[in-house]
XYZ file of C-alpha atoms in Angstrom:
643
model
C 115.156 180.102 106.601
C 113.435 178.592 109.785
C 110.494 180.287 109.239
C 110.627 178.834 105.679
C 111.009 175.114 107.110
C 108.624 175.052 109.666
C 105.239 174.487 107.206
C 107.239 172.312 105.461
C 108.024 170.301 108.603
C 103.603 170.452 109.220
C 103.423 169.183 106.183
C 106.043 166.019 106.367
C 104.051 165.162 109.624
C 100.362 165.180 108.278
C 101.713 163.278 105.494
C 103.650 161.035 107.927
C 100.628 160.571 110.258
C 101.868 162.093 113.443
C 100.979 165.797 113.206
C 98.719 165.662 116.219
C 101.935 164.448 118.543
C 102.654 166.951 121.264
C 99.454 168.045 122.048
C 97.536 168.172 124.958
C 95.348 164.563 126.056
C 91.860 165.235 126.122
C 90.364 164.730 130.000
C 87.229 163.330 131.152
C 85.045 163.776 134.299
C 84.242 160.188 134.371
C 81.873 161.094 137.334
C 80.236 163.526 135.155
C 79.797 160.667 132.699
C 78.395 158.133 135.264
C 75.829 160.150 136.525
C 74.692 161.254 133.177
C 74.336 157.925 132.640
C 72.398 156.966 135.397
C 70.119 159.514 135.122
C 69.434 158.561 131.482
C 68.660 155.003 132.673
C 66.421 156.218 135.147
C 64.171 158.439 132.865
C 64.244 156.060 129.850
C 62.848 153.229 132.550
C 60.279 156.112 133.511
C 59.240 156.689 129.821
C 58.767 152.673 129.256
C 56.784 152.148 132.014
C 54.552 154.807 130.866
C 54.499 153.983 127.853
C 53.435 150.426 128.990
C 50.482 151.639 131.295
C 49.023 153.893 128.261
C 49.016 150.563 125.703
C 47.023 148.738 128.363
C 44.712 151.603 128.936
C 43.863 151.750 125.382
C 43.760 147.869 124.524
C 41.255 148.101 127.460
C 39.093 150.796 125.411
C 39.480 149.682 122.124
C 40.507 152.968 120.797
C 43.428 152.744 118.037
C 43.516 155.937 117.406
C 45.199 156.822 120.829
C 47.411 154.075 120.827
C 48.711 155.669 117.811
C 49.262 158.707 119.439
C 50.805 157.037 122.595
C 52.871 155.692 120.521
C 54.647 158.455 119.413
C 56.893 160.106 121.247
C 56.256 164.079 122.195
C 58.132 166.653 121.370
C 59.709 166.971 124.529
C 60.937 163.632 124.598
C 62.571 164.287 121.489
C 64.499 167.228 123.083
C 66.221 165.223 126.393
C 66.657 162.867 123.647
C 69.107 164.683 121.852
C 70.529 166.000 124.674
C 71.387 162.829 126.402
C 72.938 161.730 123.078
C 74.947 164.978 123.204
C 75.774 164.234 126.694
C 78.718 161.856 126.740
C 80.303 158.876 123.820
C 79.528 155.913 126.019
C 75.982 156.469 126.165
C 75.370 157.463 121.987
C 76.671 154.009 121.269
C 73.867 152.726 123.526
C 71.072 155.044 122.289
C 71.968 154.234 118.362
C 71.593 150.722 119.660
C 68.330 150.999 120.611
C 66.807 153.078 118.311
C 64.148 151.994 115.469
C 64.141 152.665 112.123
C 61.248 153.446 110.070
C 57.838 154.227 111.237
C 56.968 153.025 115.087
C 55.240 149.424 115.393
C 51.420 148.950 116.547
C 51.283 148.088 120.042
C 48.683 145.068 119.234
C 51.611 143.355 116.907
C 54.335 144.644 119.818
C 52.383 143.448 122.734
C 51.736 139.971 120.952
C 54.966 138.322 121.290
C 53.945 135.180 118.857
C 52.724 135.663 114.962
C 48.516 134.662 115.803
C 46.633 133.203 112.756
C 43.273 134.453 112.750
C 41.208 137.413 114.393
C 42.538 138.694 117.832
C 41.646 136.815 121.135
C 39.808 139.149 123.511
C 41.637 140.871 125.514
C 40.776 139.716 128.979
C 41.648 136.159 127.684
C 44.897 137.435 126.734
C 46.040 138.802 129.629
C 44.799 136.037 131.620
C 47.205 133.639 129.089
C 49.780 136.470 129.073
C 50.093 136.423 132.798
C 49.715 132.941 133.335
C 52.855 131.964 130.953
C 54.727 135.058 132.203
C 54.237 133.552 135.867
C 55.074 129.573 134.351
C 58.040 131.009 133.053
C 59.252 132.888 135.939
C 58.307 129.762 137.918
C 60.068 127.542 135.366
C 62.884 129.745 135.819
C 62.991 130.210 139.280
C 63.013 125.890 139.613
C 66.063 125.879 136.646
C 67.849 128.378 138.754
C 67.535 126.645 141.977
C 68.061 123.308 140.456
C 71.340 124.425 138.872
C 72.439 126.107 142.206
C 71.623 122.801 143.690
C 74.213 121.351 141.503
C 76.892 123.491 142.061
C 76.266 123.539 146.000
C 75.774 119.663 145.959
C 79.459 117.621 144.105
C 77.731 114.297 144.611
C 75.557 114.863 141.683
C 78.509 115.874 139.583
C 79.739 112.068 139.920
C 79.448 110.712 136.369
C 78.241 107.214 137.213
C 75.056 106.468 135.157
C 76.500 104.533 132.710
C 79.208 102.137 132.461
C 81.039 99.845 130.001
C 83.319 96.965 131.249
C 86.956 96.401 129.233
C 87.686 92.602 129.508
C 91.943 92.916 130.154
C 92.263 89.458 131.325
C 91.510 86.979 134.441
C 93.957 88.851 137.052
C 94.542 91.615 138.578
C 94.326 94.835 136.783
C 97.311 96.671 138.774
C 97.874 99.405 136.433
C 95.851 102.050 134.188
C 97.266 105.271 132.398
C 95.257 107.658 130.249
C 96.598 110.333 127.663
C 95.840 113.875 128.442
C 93.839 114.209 125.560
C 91.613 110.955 126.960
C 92.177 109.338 123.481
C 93.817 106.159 124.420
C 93.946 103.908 127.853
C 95.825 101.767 128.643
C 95.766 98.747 131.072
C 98.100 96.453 132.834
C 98.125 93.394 135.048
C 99.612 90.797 136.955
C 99.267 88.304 134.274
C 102.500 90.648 132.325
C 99.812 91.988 129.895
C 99.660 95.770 128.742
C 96.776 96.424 126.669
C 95.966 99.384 124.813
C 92.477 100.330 124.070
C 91.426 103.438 121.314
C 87.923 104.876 122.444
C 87.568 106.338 118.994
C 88.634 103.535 117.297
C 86.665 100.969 119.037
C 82.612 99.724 118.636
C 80.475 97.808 120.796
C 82.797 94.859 120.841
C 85.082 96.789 123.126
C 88.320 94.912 122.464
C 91.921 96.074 122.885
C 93.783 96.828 119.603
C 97.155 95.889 121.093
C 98.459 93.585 123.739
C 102.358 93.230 124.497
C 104.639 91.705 127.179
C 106.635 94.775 127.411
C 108.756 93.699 130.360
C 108.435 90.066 129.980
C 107.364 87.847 132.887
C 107.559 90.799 135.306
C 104.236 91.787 136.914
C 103.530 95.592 135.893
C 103.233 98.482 138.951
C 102.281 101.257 137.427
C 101.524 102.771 134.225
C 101.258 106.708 133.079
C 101.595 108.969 129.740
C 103.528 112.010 129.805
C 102.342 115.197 129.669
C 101.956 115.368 125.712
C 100.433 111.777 126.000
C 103.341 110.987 123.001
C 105.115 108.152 125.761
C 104.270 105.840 127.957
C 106.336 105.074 131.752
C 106.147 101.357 132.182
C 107.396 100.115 135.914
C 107.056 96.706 136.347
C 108.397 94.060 138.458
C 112.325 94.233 137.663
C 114.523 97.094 138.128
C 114.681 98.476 134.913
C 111.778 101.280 134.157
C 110.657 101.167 130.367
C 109.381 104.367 127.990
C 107.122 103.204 125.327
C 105.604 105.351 122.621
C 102.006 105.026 121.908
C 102.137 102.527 119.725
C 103.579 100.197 122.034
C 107.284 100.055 120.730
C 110.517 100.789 122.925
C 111.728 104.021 123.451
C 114.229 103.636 126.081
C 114.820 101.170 129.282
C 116.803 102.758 132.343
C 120.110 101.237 133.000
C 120.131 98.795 135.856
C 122.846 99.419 138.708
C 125.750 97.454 140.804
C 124.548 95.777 143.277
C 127.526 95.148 144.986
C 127.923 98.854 144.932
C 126.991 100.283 148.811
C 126.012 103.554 148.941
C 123.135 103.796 146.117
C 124.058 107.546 144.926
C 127.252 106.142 143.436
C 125.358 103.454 140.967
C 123.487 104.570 137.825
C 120.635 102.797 138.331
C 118.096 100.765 140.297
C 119.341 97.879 141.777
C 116.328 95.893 143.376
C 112.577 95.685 142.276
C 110.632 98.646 140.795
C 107.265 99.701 142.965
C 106.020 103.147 141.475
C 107.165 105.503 138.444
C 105.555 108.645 137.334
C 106.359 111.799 135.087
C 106.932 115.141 136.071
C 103.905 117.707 135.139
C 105.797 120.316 133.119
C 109.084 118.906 132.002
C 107.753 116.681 129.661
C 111.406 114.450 129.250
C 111.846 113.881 132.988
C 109.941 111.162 135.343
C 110.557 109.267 138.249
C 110.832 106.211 139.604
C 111.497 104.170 143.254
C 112.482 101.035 144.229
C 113.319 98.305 147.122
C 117.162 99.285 147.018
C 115.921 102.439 149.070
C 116.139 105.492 146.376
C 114.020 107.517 144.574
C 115.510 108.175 141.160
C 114.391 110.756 138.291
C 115.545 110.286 134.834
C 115.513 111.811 131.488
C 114.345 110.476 128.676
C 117.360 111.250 126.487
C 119.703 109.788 128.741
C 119.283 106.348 129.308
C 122.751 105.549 130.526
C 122.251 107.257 134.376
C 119.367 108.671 136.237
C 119.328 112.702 137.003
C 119.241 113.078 141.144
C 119.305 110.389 143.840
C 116.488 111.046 146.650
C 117.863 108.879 149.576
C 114.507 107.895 152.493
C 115.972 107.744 155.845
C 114.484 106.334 159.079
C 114.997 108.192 162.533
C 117.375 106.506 163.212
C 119.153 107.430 159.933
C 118.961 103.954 158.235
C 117.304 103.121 154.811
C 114.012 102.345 154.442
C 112.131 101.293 151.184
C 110.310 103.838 149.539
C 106.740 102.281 148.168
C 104.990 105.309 146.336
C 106.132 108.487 144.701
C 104.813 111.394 143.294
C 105.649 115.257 142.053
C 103.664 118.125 143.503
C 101.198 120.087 140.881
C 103.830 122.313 139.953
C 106.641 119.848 139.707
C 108.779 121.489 142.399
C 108.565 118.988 145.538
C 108.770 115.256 145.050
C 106.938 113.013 147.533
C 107.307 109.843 148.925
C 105.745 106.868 151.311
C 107.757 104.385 153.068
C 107.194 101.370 154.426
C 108.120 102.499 158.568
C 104.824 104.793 157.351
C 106.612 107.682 156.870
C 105.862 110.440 154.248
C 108.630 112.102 153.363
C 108.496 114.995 150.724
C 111.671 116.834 149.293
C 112.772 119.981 146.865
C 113.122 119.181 143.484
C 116.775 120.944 143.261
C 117.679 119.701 146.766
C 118.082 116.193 147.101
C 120.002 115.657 150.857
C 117.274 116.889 153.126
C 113.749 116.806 153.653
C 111.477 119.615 153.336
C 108.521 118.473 154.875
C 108.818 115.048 156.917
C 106.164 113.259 159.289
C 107.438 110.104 160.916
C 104.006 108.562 161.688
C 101.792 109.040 158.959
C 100.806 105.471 158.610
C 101.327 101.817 160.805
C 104.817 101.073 160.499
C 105.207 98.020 158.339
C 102.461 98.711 155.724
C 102.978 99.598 152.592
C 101.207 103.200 151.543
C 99.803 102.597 148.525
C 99.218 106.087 146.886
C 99.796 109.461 147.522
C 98.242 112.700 145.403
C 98.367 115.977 145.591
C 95.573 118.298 145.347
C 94.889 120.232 141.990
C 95.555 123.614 144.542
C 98.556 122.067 145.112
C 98.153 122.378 149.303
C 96.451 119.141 149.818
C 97.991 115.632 149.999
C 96.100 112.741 149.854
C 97.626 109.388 151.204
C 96.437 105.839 151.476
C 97.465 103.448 153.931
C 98.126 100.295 153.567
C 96.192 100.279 157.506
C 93.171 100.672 155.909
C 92.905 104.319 156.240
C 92.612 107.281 153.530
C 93.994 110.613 155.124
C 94.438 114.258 153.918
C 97.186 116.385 154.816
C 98.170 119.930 154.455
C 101.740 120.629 153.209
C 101.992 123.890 155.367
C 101.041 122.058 158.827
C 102.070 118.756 157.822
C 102.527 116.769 161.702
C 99.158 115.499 161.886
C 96.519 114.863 159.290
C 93.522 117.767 158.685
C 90.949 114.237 158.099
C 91.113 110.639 158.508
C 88.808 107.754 157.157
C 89.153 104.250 158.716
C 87.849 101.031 157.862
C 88.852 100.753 153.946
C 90.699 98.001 153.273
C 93.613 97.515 151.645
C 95.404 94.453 149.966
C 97.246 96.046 147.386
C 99.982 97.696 147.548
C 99.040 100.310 144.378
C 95.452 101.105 145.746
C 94.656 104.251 144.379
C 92.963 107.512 145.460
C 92.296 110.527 143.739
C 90.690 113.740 143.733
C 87.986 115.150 141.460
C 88.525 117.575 138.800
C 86.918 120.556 141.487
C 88.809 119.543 144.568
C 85.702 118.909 146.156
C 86.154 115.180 146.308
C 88.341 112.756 147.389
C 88.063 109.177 146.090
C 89.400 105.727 146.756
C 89.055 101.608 145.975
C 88.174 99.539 149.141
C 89.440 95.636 148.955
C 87.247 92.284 149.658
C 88.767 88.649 149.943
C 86.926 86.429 147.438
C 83.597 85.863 147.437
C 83.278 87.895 150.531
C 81.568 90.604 149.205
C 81.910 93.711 146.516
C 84.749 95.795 146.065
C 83.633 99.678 146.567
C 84.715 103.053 145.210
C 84.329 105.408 148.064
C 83.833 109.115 147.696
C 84.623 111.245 150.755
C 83.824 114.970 150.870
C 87.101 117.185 151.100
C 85.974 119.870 153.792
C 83.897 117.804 155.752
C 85.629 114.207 154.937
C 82.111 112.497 155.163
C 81.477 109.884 153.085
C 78.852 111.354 150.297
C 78.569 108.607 148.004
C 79.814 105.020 146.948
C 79.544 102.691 144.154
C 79.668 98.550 144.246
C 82.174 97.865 141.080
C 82.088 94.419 141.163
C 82.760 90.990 143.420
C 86.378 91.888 143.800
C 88.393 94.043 144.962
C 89.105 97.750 143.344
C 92.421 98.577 143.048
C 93.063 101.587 140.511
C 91.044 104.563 140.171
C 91.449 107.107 137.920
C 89.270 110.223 137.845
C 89.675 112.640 133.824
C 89.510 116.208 133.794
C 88.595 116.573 130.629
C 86.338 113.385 129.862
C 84.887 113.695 133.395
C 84.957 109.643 133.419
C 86.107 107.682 136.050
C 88.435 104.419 135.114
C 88.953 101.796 137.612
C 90.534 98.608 137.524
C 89.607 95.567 139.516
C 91.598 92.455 141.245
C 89.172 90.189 138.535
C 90.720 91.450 135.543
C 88.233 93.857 134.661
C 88.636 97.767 133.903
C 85.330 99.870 134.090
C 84.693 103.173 132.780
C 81.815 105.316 134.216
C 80.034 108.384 132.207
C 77.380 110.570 132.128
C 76.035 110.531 128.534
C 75.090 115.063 130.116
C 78.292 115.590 131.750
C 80.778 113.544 130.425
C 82.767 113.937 126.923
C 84.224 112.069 124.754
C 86.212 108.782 125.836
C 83.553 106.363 126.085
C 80.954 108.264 124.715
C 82.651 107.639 121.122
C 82.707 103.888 121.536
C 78.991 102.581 122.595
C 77.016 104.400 119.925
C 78.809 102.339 117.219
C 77.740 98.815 116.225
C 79.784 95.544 116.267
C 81.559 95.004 112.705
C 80.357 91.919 110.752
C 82.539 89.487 110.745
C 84.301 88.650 107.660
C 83.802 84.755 106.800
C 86.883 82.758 104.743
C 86.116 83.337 101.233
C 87.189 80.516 99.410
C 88.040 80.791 95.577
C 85.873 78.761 93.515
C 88.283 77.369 91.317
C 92.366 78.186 91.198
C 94.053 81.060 89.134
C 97.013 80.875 87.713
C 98.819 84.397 87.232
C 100.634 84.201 84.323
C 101.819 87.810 83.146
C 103.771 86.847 80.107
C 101.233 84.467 78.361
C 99.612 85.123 75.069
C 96.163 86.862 75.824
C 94.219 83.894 73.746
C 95.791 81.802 76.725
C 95.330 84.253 79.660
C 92.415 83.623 81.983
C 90.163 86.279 82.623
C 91.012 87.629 86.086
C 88.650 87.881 88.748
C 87.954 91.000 90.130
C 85.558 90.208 93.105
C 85.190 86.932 95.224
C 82.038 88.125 96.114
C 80.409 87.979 92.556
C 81.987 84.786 91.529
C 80.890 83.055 94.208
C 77.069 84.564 93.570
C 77.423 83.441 90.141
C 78.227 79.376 91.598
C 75.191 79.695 94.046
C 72.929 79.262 90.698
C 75.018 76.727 89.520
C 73.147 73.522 90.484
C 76.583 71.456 89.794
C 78.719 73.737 91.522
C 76.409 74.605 94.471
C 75.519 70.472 94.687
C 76.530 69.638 98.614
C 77.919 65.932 98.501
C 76.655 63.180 100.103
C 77.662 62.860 103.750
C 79.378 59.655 104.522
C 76.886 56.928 105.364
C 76.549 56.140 109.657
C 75.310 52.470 110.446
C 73.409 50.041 108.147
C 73.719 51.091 104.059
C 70.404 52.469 102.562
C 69.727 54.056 99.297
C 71.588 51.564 97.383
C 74.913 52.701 99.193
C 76.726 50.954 101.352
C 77.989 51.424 104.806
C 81.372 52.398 104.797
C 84.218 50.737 107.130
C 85.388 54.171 108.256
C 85.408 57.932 108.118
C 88.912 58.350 106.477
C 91.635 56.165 104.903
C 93.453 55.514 108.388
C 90.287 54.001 109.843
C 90.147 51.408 107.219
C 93.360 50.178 107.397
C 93.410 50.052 110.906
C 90.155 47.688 110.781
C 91.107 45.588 108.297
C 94.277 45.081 110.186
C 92.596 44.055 113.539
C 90.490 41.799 111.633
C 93.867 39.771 109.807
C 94.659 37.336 112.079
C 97.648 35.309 109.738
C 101.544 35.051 111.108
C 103.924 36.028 108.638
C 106.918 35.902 111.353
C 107.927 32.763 109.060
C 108.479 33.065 105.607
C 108.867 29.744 104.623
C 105.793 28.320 106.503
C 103.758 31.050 104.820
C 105.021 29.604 101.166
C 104.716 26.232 101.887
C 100.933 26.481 104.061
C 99.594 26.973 99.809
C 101.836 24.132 98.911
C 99.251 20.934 99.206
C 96.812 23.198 97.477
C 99.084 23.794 94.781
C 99.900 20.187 94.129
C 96.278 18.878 94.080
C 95.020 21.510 91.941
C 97.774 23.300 89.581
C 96.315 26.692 88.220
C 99.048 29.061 87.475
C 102.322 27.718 86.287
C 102.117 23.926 86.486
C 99.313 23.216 84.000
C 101.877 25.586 80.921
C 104.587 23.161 81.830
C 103.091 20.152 82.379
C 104.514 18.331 79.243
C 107.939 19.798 79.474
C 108.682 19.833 82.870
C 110.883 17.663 84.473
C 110.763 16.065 87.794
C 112.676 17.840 89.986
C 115.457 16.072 92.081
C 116.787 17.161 95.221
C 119.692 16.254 97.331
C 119.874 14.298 100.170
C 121.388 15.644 103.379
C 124.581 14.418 104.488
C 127.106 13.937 107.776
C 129.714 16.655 106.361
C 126.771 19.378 106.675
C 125.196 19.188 109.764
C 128.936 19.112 111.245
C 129.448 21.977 108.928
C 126.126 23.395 110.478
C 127.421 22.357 113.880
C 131.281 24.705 113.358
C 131.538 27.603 115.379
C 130.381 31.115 113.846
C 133.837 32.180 113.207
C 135.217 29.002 111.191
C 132.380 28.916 109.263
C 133.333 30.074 105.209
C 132.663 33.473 104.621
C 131.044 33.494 100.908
């Protein structure tokens, strides 16, 4: 019976498709292989170079025939042929690569790389041409090569800053600029309450905004920034409520603001004093951060508005509370950083908010505000700037004193950025000027050597936010004039602002005015229904050609009358009236005088009434005054008859 079911088994298992399990793994000498290989090379380079010395020889004689013959390979070749492809499987895919099919090719059409109309050039002109555009070409080369190690050796010429295109925000400050990840959509805000959002794609040559809101109403905005899916927008302004927007502008949630009366900050759900910096965490896209003057940083989540996450609490040395003035999250999200105004930089764990990790007590002046702080894209490297007027880099693993430090850049504003460049090679920063006193600067300082490479004059005020794109390769900044710049390279840049300057301003759309009224009325007979128009456009093409309809009217006439037309007393009805009023000079305070002024005239020369009754009427009579009414007139208001 076993003997019986073991074919059968076989046979379930070839059907199956696992017959061949259990038996033994083929090996390979993969040293044998490689220096079968090699060899191969060697020989077939051997054979081409031969090959190559022959065609010249016989292109130099003029003798086909044996360039024919040259041509074809020997018998023997044939032979290590085949037994190289026999050799091993990596080198048969190569030789079925490079073998021809069909009879072999000419060496005059092989050796002439371009399709020649005509008869052949001689050959010592050809050569001559052959060599001299082989040696342009290796020169050409060679220069390409060097040029393009040039620019990876050299980051100053990877600064995109040969073309730019100014974004009108306002007249003040721009103290705020956020971009989406994507580099679809910036957005700008200012001291005059304004955020602004512009659409590169969706935007021509006029360059305007296609929103502006007051999102936090008459609260300067600090800083603006889009999460990490660029679907919301962190708005910190002025007040000490943060605000999430989406990207259309409307509200997504506003933190809750905290007791002030409340002492010990943990214990309150919220900021209690002004806002100075927010930003969002790089990988948990639901979770940013904010600081403020009631001495806390704060972290929130976006789906619970009603009280913040952890509670990062600055201390002095002497263990008192100082205001933090800038915040930030490490690369990977797991430290949170922050710079105080007694010019510390303090710098916790994420999950560990009681203690400092890293701490320097004199980073900066005491008493100034730093402005910024960023960390590397390596994630070792922080970047701070003072509000001392000095940019300096630190490394997180040594952090007591600074690895470079740049003086003399000066500072007004207390959200003066700095960045670094999307290789890590650069480090760059906004320099401040008083008014007319000169052009703000963006400085760019080499990271290793912290020289300064390069700068660029932005305009006659001061720069204040800078903002370097990964992805666009564009550098934003915003100015203390109200302007925001954008610099590209049309080579190295993408996208962003690329998408905006190649399209033309849109016409703009004049009032079209009907040329005569229609009157909808659905439910009329149709012999009674008016036609309806379908285009503006065409009707009012048709009333062009109308002479009556297209007649302009007679402008009113200035000064002396001509024409047969009169000069008229005024421009509109108002004007008239007022002039012919001026011009009456008559009292009508008193009735009676005014009736009785017409009365002499009326009695010399009857016209109306008394020449129809002059036969008929009779003389009138009237009575004489006497004592009993002028002492009636004489009585006292109140015994006077009431009638």
């Amino acid at each position: 019976m076993d003997e019986e079911k073991l074919p059968s088994d076989g046979d379930i298992g070839s059907v199956m498709g696992f017959s061949g399990f259990g038996k033994k793994a083929r090996t390979f000498d993969l040293e044998a292989i490689f220096e079968q290989t090699r060899r191969t090379a060697i020989e077939r380079s051997q054979r081409v170079l031969e090959d190559q010395q022959k065609g010249a020889q016989v292109e130099e004689e003029g003798e086909s025939s044996k360039s024919v013959k040259t041509s074809v390979p020997s018998q023997r070749d044939k032979a290590a042929a085949r037994n190289q492809q026999s050799g091993t499987s990596s080198s048969d895919s190569s030789d079925s690569d490079s073998e021809l099919v069909g009879p072999p090719v000419p060496p005059q059409h092989g050796a002439q790389e371009d399709d020649l109309v005509g008869p052949p050039l001689p050959s010592g002109y050809r050569d001559n041409t052959a060599n001299s555009d082989d040696d342009d070409d290796d020169d050409s080369e060679a220069d390409t090569k060097d040029e393009d190690d040039d620019d990876d050796d050299n980051p100053v010429k990877k600064i995109p800053d040969t073309h730019e295109i100014i974004l009108q925000h306002g007249t003040k400050t721009v103290s705020a600029l956020g971009l989406d990840p994507s580099g679809a959509r910036l957005v700008t805000g200012g001291y005059d309450y304004d955020v602004r959002f512009w659409d590169f794609a969706g935007m021509d040559q006029a360059l305007q905004a296609f929103r502006t809101l007051q999102p936090c109403e008459c609260h300067q905005i600090k800083s603006l920034q889009y999460s990490i899916t660029g679907d919301v927008l962190l708005v910190v302004s002025g007040n000490a409520q943060a605000k999430v927007l989406d990207r259309d502008g409307f509200n997504v949630m506003e933190c809750i603001k905290g007791d002030q009366y409340i002492v010990d900050m943990a214990n309150t759900k919220g900021h209690t004093a002004m806002l100075n910096c927010g930003c969002w965490h790089p990988k948990i896209k639901e979770e940013f951060m904010t600081c403020s003057n009631d001495g806390t940083v704060r972290t929130w989540d976006v789906n619970s508005e009603k009280k913040h996450k952890s509670v990062f609490k600055p201390r002095s040395q002497q263990g008192k509370k100082v205001v933090p003035t800038c915040c930030t999250y490490s690369r990977d999200g797991k430290l949170v950083a922050a710079g105080c105004q007694d010019g510390t930089i303090q710098i916790w764990d994420r999950n560990m908010s009681v203690h400092t990790k890293f701490h320097c007590r004199q980073a900066h002046t005491p008493g100034s505000d730093t402005s910024c702080l960023c960390f590397s894209y390596d994630g070792i490297t922080l970047a701070s700037r003072g509000g001392d007027d000095t940019l300096k880099i630190w490394d997180i693993r040594n952090f007591r004193k600074p690895v470079n430090e740049a003086n003399r850049l000066t500072n007004y504003f207390s959200m003066t950025d700095c960045c670094f460049s999307p290789d890590d090679r650069l480090v760059v920063t906004g320099t401040s000027v008083k008014k007319e006193e000169g052009n703000g600067k963006l400085v760019f300082f080499d990271r290793a050597s912290f020289q300064k490479v390069y700068e660029i004059e932005v305009t006659n005020a001061s720069v204040v936010r800078c903002l370097w794109h990964p992805k666009l390769n564009q550098i934003m900044v915003g100015t203390g004039n109200g302007l925001a710049k954008v610099y590209y390279d049309p080579v190295k840049s993408h996208r962003g602002a690329k998408l905006c300057v190649v399209k033309s301003k849109r016409k703009e759309k004049h009032a079209e005015t009907l040329t005569q009224d229609y009157i909808i009325t659905p439910h009329a007979l149709p012999m009674f229904r008016e036609a309806r128009q379908r285009s503006t456009r065409k009707q009012l093409e048709k009333d062009r050609l109308d002479p009556k309809k297209s007649h302009k009217p007679e402008p009113p006439v200035s000064g002396p009358g001509r024409g047969g037309r009169v000069a008229a007393h005024g421009g509109t009805l108002s004007s008239f009236i007022v002039k012919n009023i001026a011009l009456d000079k008559t009292d009508d305070s008193n009735p009676r005088e005014a009736i009785l002024r017409h009365a002499k005239e009326a009695s010399e020369n009857p016209y109306w009434i008394a020449p129809a009754y002059e036969q008929t009427q009779p003389e009138p009579l009237f009575a004489e005054e006497s004592e009993e009414d002028e002492e009636a007139d004489k009585e006292p208001e109140w015994k006077k008859r009431k009638i």
